[in-house]
Amino acid sequence: MNIKASEITSPESYAGRRQWLQWAASGVAGAALATWAQRDALANAPSSAWPALNHSTSKVAGAISIEAVTPAKHVTSYNNFYEFGMGKDDPERYAQQLPVDPWSVEVEGLVHKPGRWALENLLKLSPMEERIYRLRCVEGWSMVIPWVGYSLAELLRRVEPMGSAKFVEFVTVADVQHMRGLKSGVLSWPYTEGLRLDEAMHPLTLLAFGMYGHTLPKQNGAPLRLVVPWKYGFKSAKSIVKIRLVEAMPQSAWMKSAPHEYGFYSNVNPDVPHRRWSQATERRIGEGGLLAPKRKTERFNGYAEQVGQLYAGMDLQRNF
Ligand SMILES: Nc1nc2c(c(=O)[nH]1)N[C@H]1C(S)=C(S)[C@@H](COP(=O)(O)O)O[C@H]1N2
Ligand SMILES: [Mo]
């Protein structure tokens, strides 16, 4: 699919007016505009309060041609970001104070070129593409989101992983002053996630800096996050500050808190139920609420053709 979401939906319908105004008021809007590619976002209309992010469309995406993109107002107001609380509307309400400028990402561990990457340099590292992906949360709901970013492989290649590197660990920000959820013991902070190196290098694995043609809202993981569309949403860590290449399989925050419910792989799989509920169907957010008919969940969230070979010969019931 080669249409920009911004050509389908008017910018005003991406997010509510409140969201636009918050972006306008926040320092990051101005700071980001100075460095981020698209300058015309400085115009005075409310729709330009959400900083634009320049991008081309992408064919590698394996994106979706028939399913409608979820209106941004849902994607920016129904969130999981436990650092800000466990309610679905907590992230939108409480994430706006999180400082995201300046920002940098430390790349360390088993790489020939470790170092700290300033956000400005990550933004310039590779051309931005729009990738329209399904996002399937382990809780049984899903969305279709037009992300903007580039393959994580672009960054990993530049840091030159050593032969001994087998896994990649992602560490996200734990800002006690601005994240009220860190007081809760649901997870051990910081929120961490991990991928096998070949999963991390797969072209579908996206380092996302934006959505709907604009920068990432804070509740969606500003200023940069991971998007792994064939895995349950919790693998797509938000607001990343560290990327570490390691030899042994890392323990994610979810594995530590509930090892029997959240495995390392967490590939979307309708045949492997969660300990407490079925994963056979899902509710598409924005499609008529709780009474709407559910959709059938697809193996690897519909990306089996692209990623199935990564798991050839593996028992996916055991390696859940
Ligand atoms: N740092 C961090 N990243 C996170 C989470 C979180 O609580 N903290 N929640 C995850 C879960 S469970 C999901 S479903 C997705 C939701 O992304 P979205 O709110 O942008 O739709 O983010 C994931 N990334
Ligand atoms: Mo999730």
Coordinates of C-alpha atoms in Angstrom, one line a residue, residues 45 48 110 117 148-149 215 241:
A45 CA -3.1 26.2 11.9
S48 CA 0.7 22.0 12.4
L110 CA 29.1 -6.7 21.7
W117 CA 23.7 8.5 19.5
V148 CA 7.3 6.7 10.4
G149 CA 10.8 5.4 10.8
T215 CA 6.5 13.0 15.4
V241 CA 17.5 5.0 25.9

